[in-house]
mmCIF file of C-alpha atoms in Angstrom:
data_model
loop_
_atom_site.group_PDB
_atom_site.id
_atom_site.type_symbol
_atom_site.label_atom_id
_atom_site.label_comp_id
_atom_site.label_asym_id
_atom_site.label_seq_id
_atom_site.Cartn_x
_atom_site.Cartn_y
_atom_site.Cartn_z
ATOM 1 C CA MET A 93 131.651 113.574 64.787
ATOM 2 C CA SER A 94 133.903 110.525 64.502
ATOM 3 C CA GLN A 95 134.122 110.311 68.304
ATOM 4 C CA GLN A 96 130.354 110.556 68.675
ATOM 5 C CA LYS A 97 129.739 107.750 66.176
ATOM 6 C CA THR A 98 131.943 105.459 68.254
ATOM 7 C CA PHE A 99 129.231 105.388 70.900
ATOM 8 C CA LEU A 100 126.233 104.959 68.619
ATOM 9 C CA ARG A 101 124.775 101.478 68.256
ATOM 10 C CA ALA A 102 122.296 100.415 65.618
ATOM 11 C CA ASN A 103 119.494 100.346 68.181
ATOM 12 C CA GLY A 104 120.467 103.125 70.582
ATOM 13 C CA PHE A 105 122.982 105.377 72.274
ATOM 14 C CA THR A 106 125.497 104.754 75.055
ATOM 15 C CA PHE A 107 125.891 107.412 77.744
ATOM 16 C CA LYS A 108 128.358 107.436 80.628
ATOM 17 C CA GLN A 109 126.072 105.714 83.112
ATOM 18 C CA PHE A 110 123.339 104.121 80.993
ATOM 19 C CA PHE A 111 122.344 102.888 77.548
ATOM 20 C CA VAL A 112 119.171 104.014 75.736
ATOM 21 C CA ALA A 113 117.737 101.646 73.146
ATOM 22 C CA HIS A 114 115.343 103.512 70.856
ATOM 23 C CA ASP A 115 114.702 101.292 67.834
ATOM 24 C CA ARG A 116 111.033 100.805 68.836
ATOM 25 C CA CYS A 117 110.459 104.498 69.543
ATOM 26 C CA ALA A 118 109.072 106.924 66.970
ATOM 27 C CA MET A 119 111.434 109.679 68.084
ATOM 28 C CA LYS A 120 115.073 108.750 68.626
ATOM 29 C CA VAL A 121 117.634 110.044 71.111
ATOM 30 C CA GLY A 122 118.479 113.578 69.977
ATOM 31 C CA THR A 123 120.041 116.856 71.000
ATOM 32 C CA ASP A 124 116.777 118.377 72.275
ATOM 33 C CA GLY A 125 116.167 115.644 74.825
ATOM 34 C CA VAL A 126 119.758 115.628 76.033
ATOM 35 C CA LEU A 127 119.768 119.411 76.460
ATOM 36 C CA LEU A 128 116.540 119.439 78.449
ATOM 37 C CA GLY A 129 117.584 116.525 80.641
ATOM 38 C CA ALA A 130 120.861 118.247 81.476
ATOM 39 C CA TRP A 131 119.371 121.754 81.886
ATOM 40 C CA ALA A 132 116.177 121.332 83.935
ATOM 41 C CA PRO A 133 116.594 122.812 87.448
ATOM 42 C CA ILE A 134 116.799 120.134 90.151
ATOM 43 C CA ALA A 135 117.429 122.106 93.375
ATOM 44 C CA ASP A 136 115.118 120.805 96.147
ATOM 45 C CA VAL A 137 113.362 118.435 93.742
ATOM 46 C CA ARG A 138 111.426 115.673 95.504
ATOM 47 C CA ARG A 139 109.422 113.998 92.731
ATOM 48 C CA ILE A 140 109.711 114.321 88.938
ATOM 49 C CA LEU A 141 107.266 113.744 86.076
ATOM 50 C CA ASP A 142 108.442 113.236 82.476
ATOM 51 C CA ILE A 143 105.537 113.701 80.051
ATOM 52 C CA GLY A 144 106.034 111.853 76.755
ATOM 53 C CA THR A 145 109.122 109.991 77.918
ATOM 54 C CA GLY A 146 109.643 108.051 74.668
ATOM 55 C CA SER A 147 112.732 105.904 75.228
ATOM 56 C CA GLY A 148 113.037 107.160 78.811
ATOM 57 C CA LEU A 149 116.067 109.335 78.027
ATOM 58 C CA ILE A 150 115.138 112.423 80.076
ATOM 59 C CA ALA A 151 113.831 110.357 82.994
ATOM 60 C CA LEU A 152 117.154 108.488 83.105
ATOM 61 C CA MET A 153 119.169 111.698 82.924
ATOM 62 C CA LEU A 154 117.203 113.236 85.769
ATOM 63 C CA ALA A 155 117.584 110.106 87.872
ATOM 64 C CA GLN A 156 121.359 110.365 87.352
ATOM 65 C CA ARG A 157 121.345 114.029 88.408
ATOM 66 C CA THR A 158 119.250 113.663 91.561
ATOM 67 C CA ALA A 159 119.474 112.004 94.970
ATOM 68 C CA ASP A 160 118.432 108.404 95.620
ATOM 69 C CA SER A 161 115.314 109.634 97.434
ATOM 70 C CA VAL A 162 113.910 111.309 94.297
ATOM 71 C CA GLN A 163 111.275 109.292 92.424
ATOM 72 C CA VAL A 164 110.592 109.758 88.699
ATOM 73 C CA ASP A 165 107.292 109.001 86.950
ATOM 74 C CA ALA A 166 107.538 108.707 83.165
ATOM 75 C CA ILE A 167 104.366 108.825 81.036
ATOM 76 C CA GLU A 168 104.270 107.522 77.467
ATOM 77 C CA LEU A 169 101.245 107.117 75.192
ATOM 78 C CA ASP A 170 102.767 104.729 72.636
ATOM 79 C CA VAL A 171 102.768 101.095 73.777
ATOM 80 C CA ALA A 172 106.001 100.052 72.033
ATOM 81 C CA ALA A 173 107.900 103.117 73.267
ATOM 82 C CA ALA A 174 106.636 102.612 76.830
ATOM 83 C CA GLU A 175 107.782 98.995 76.754
ATOM 84 C CA GLN A 176 111.215 100.039 75.509
ATOM 85 C CA ALA A 177 111.446 102.754 78.177
ATOM 86 C CA GLU A 178 110.685 100.113 80.822
ATOM 87 C CA GLU A 179 113.471 97.924 79.435
ATOM 88 C CA ASN A 180 115.914 100.862 79.435
ATOM 89 C CA VAL A 181 115.007 101.666 83.028
ATOM 90 C CA ALA A 182 115.349 98.035 84.111
ATOM 91 C CA ALA A 183 118.863 97.911 82.632
ATOM 92 C CA SER A 184 119.891 101.224 84.244
ATOM 93 C CA PRO A 185 121.333 101.919 87.717
ATOM 94 C CA TRP A 186 117.928 103.342 88.855
ATOM 95 C CA PRO A 187 115.192 100.728 88.259
ATOM 96 C CA GLN A 188 113.685 101.309 91.721
ATOM 97 C CA ARG A 189 113.397 105.066 91.206
ATOM 98 C CA ILE A 190 111.851 105.385 87.729
ATOM 99 C CA HIS A 191 108.285 104.238 87.106
ATOM 100 C CA VAL A 192 107.050 104.066 83.506
ATOM 101 C CA HIS A 193 103.310 104.436 82.908
ATOM 102 C CA GLN A 194 101.797 103.623 79.522
ATOM 103 C CA ALA A 195 98.988 106.175 79.449
ATOM 104 C CA ASP A 196 97.521 109.259 77.809
ATOM 105 C CA ILE A 197 98.553 112.197 79.998
ATOM 106 C CA LEU A 198 95.217 113.917 79.229
ATOM 107 C CA GLU A 199 93.395 110.995 80.880
ATOM 108 C CA TRP A 200 96.041 110.251 83.527
ATOM 109 C CA ALA A 201 96.553 113.748 84.954
ATOM 110 C CA PRO A 202 93.024 114.386 86.315
ATOM 111 C CA HIS A 203 93.171 111.172 88.389
ATOM 112 C CA CYS A 204 96.734 111.527 89.686
ATOM 113 C CA GLU A 205 96.884 112.535 93.353
ATOM 114 C CA GLN A 206 100.650 113.124 93.273
ATOM 115 C CA ARG A 207 102.135 116.600 92.950
ATOM 116 C CA TYR A 208 105.514 117.101 91.292
ATOM 117 C CA SER A 209 108.257 119.592 92.082
ATOM 118 C CA LEU A 210 109.616 119.158 88.538
ATOM 119 C CA ILE A 211 107.659 118.352 85.376
ATOM 120 C CA VAL A 212 109.566 118.039 82.095
ATOM 121 C CA SER A 213 108.456 117.473 78.525
ATOM 122 C CA ASN A 214 110.049 117.361 75.092
ATOM 123 C CA PRO A 215 106.609 117.695 73.477
ATOM 124 C CA PRO A 216 105.217 117.464 69.960
ATOM 125 C CA TYR A 217 105.577 120.796 68.209
ATOM 126 C CA PHE A 218 104.649 120.498 64.529
ATOM 127 C CA ALA A 219 101.194 121.644 63.490
ATOM 128 C CA PRO A 220 99.370 118.839 61.647
ATOM 129 C CA GLY A 221 100.443 118.744 58.021
ATOM 130 C CA SER A 222 102.196 116.241 55.809
ATOM 131 C CA GLU A 223 101.746 112.602 56.674
ATOM 132 C CA CYS A 224 104.309 110.691 58.725
ATOM 133 C CA ALA A 225 105.507 107.197 57.943
ATOM 134 C CA THR A 226 103.669 105.756 60.951
ATOM 135 C CA PRO A 227 100.855 106.857 63.297
ATOM 136 C CA GLU A 228 103.333 106.562 66.188
ATOM 137 C CA ARG A 229 105.682 109.089 64.632
ATOM 138 C CA ALA A 230 102.778 111.426 63.889
ATOM 139 C CA SER A 231 101.729 111.241 67.549
ATOM 140 C CA ALA A 232 105.265 112.065 68.663
ATOM 141 C CA ARG A 233 105.698 114.977 66.232
ATOM 142 C CA TYR A 234 102.339 116.699 65.834
ATOM 143 C CA THR A 235 100.424 118.818 68.333
ATOM 144 C CA ASP A 236 97.048 117.363 67.404
ATOM 145 C CA SER A 237 97.894 114.510 69.819
ATOM 146 C CA LEU A 238 98.822 116.950 72.627
ATOM 147 C CA SER A 239 98.422 120.684 72.129
ATOM 148 C CA HIS A 240 100.680 122.976 74.126
ATOM 149 C CA GLU A 241 97.657 124.506 75.859
ATOM 150 C CA ALA A 242 96.472 121.026 76.884
ATOM 151 C CA LEU A 243 99.991 120.227 78.092
ATOM 152 C CA LEU A 244 99.933 123.362 80.258
ATOM 153 C CA GLY A 245 96.573 122.271 81.627
ATOM 154 C CA CYS A 246 98.023 118.926 82.681
ATOM 155 C CA ALA A 247 100.995 120.643 84.298
ATOM 156 C CA GLU A 248 98.606 122.922 86.227
ATOM 157 C CA LEU A 249 96.886 119.865 87.696
ATOM 158 C CA LEU A 250 100.132 118.171 88.695
ATOM 159 C CA ILE A 251 102.663 120.865 89.638
ATOM 160 C CA ALA A 252 103.603 121.558 93.258
ATOM 161 C CA GLU A 253 103.204 125.193 94.283
ATOM 162 C CA GLU A 254 106.970 125.771 94.322
ATOM 163 C CA GLY A 255 107.657 123.508 91.323
ATOM 164 C CA PHE A 256 108.953 124.038 87.788
ATOM 165 C CA PHE A 257 107.486 122.962 84.458
ATOM 166 C CA CYS A 258 110.238 122.701 81.823
ATOM 167 C CA VAL A 259 110.066 122.222 78.053
ATOM 168 C CA ILE A 260 112.261 122.542 74.981
ATOM 169 C CA LEU A 261 110.657 123.870 71.791
ATOM 170 C CA PRO A 262 111.467 125.682 68.551
ATOM 171 C CA GLU A 263 111.800 129.377 69.391
ATOM 172 C CA SER A 264 108.514 130.447 67.771
ATOM 173 C CA ALA A 265 106.566 127.673 69.493
ATOM 174 C CA GLY A 266 108.306 128.493 72.768
ATOM 175 C CA ASN A 267 107.361 132.163 72.516
ATOM 176 C CA ALA A 268 103.750 131.184 71.874
ATOM 177 C CA LEU A 269 103.783 128.827 74.871
ATOM 178 C CA VAL A 270 105.135 131.573 77.148
ATOM 179 C CA GLU A 271 102.376 133.927 76.006
ATOM 180 C CA ILE A 272 99.697 131.354 76.790
ATOM 181 C CA ALA A 273 101.332 130.434 80.104
ATOM 182 C CA LEU A 274 101.542 134.028 81.316
ATOM 183 C CA GLN A 275 97.866 134.520 80.501
ATOM 184 C CA ARG A 276 97.085 131.440 82.623
ATOM 185 C CA GLY A 277 99.005 132.717 85.625
ATOM 186 C CA TRP A 278 102.370 130.995 85.188
ATOM 187 C CA HIS A 279 105.642 132.871 85.732
ATOM 188 C CA LEU A 280 108.659 132.525 83.436
ATOM 189 C CA ARG A 281 111.655 131.861 85.692
ATOM 190 C CA PHE A 282 114.390 130.488 83.409
ATOM 191 C CA ARG A 283 114.889 130.761 79.661
ATOM 192 C CA THR A 284 117.846 129.632 77.557
ATOM 193 C CA ASP A 285 117.824 130.382 73.832
ATOM 194 C CA VAL A 286 119.823 127.804 71.875
ATOM 195 C CA ALA A 287 121.566 128.567 68.561
ATOM 196 C CA ASP A 288 123.683 126.335 66.354
ATOM 197 C CA ASN A 289 126.506 128.904 66.463
ATOM 198 C CA ASP A 290 127.176 132.599 67.109
ATOM 199 C CA THR A 291 126.273 133.624 63.562
ATOM 200 C CA ARG A 292 122.780 132.141 63.613
ATOM 201 C CA PRO A 293 119.649 133.170 65.507
ATOM 202 C CA PRO A 294 118.309 130.800 68.164
ATOM 203 C CA ASN A 295 116.294 127.902 66.799
ATOM 204 C CA ARG A 296 115.419 126.271 70.128
ATOM 205 C CA VAL A 297 114.413 127.581 73.535
ATOM 206 C CA MET A 298 114.394 125.887 76.935
ATOM 207 C CA LEU A 299 111.816 127.248 79.368
ATOM 208 C CA ALA A 300 111.184 126.800 83.084
ATOM 209 C CA LEU A 301 107.761 128.027 84.213
ATOM 210 C CA SER A 302 106.485 128.136 87.790
ATOM 211 C CA PRO A 303 103.218 128.907 89.573
ATOM 212 C CA GLN A 304 105.303 131.088 91.897
ATOM 213 C CA PRO A 305 106.924 134.411 90.932
ATOM 214 C CA GLY A 306 110.636 134.829 91.505
ATOM 215 C CA GLU A 307 113.932 135.878 89.992
ATOM 216 C CA GLN A 308 113.994 135.555 86.216
ATOM 217 C CA MET A 309 117.155 134.321 84.513
ATOM 218 C CA LEU A 310 117.577 134.618 80.729
ATOM 219 C CA ASP A 311 120.595 133.460 78.749
ATOM 220 C CA ARG A 312 121.755 132.111 75.392
ATOM 221 C CA MET A 313 123.804 129.064 74.466
ATOM 222 C CA THR A 314 125.452 127.995 71.220
ATOM 223 C CA ILE A 315 125.970 124.350 70.300
ATOM 224 C CA ARG A 316 129.204 124.936 68.371
ATOM 225 C CA GLY A 317 131.952 127.543 68.503
ATOM 226 C CA PRO A 318 133.650 129.331 65.576
ATOM 227 C CA ASP A 319 135.854 126.269 64.944
ATOM 228 C CA GLN A 320 132.711 124.096 64.622
ATOM 229 C CA HIS A 321 133.737 122.104 67.692
ATOM 230 C CA TYR A 322 131.214 121.853 70.488
ATOM 231 C CA SER A 323 131.126 125.064 72.519
ATOM 232 C CA GLU A 324 132.377 125.197 76.087
ATOM 233 C CA ALA A 325 128.839 125.939 77.308
ATOM 234 C CA HIS A 326 127.459 122.874 75.534
ATOM 235 C CA CYS A 327 130.297 120.667 76.789
ATOM 236 C CA SER A 328 129.876 121.943 80.348
ATOM 237 C CA LEU A 329 126.138 121.231 80.289
ATOM 238 C CA THR A 330 126.400 117.706 78.862
ATOM 239 C CA ARG A 331 129.766 116.370 80.007
ATOM 240 C CA ASP A 332 128.254 114.179 82.742
ATOM 241 C CA PHE A 333 126.426 112.236 80.035
ATOM 242 C CA TYR A 334 128.317 112.090 76.733
ATOM 243 C CA LEU A 335 131.177 109.606 76.651
ATOM 244 C CA PHE A 336 133.164 111.801 74.273
ATOM 245 C CA ARG A 337 133.202 114.824 76.608
#
């Protein structure tokens, strides 16, 4: 952990090729976003949509991973977070490729004529309950601002026929999303269950859904090995981003 703290600043996080300020965002840079940004399949991707971009982290990661011809649209409801994402993009190596839109995806999707070969989201996943410190944090955390069924509906409007819709969720919420998606005609193509270590059950799941059927790949990843150091699988997935890899 001492190495990781070296690259934390008070207002953000430094990666190998970019810096993400997040002090004006309700949800900060975290493991979930980094995992999804590093994991989402990018083969033959032509245009990407990041729903709920927050600080712009996943959009920036996907820009780093893809060719210069790939354009990334990043949607964010919260005004302050969208402004900070724009600043992060402007300071990055890819300001011409990432386009931040301050909008409600539920209103934006029906009017968007673009179709995306990759849609990603690190969505809200808590059912409404105890109050948050701010309305912005509540919007980022709770599904009353964007239910998973509504999120699937937006993806259905925007996905290219051969595209992938990717999310990271707690395992129970992920299982529920898969059930809904299959009922709506989606196909589960990739699934990675994520556990803290080998002795614990998975507490996160990364999913790639597609309108098209195809080979299904299921696997499991641990964050840390028996020695409590980061596992080889985790290091391999994230080494292009973390400075301490």
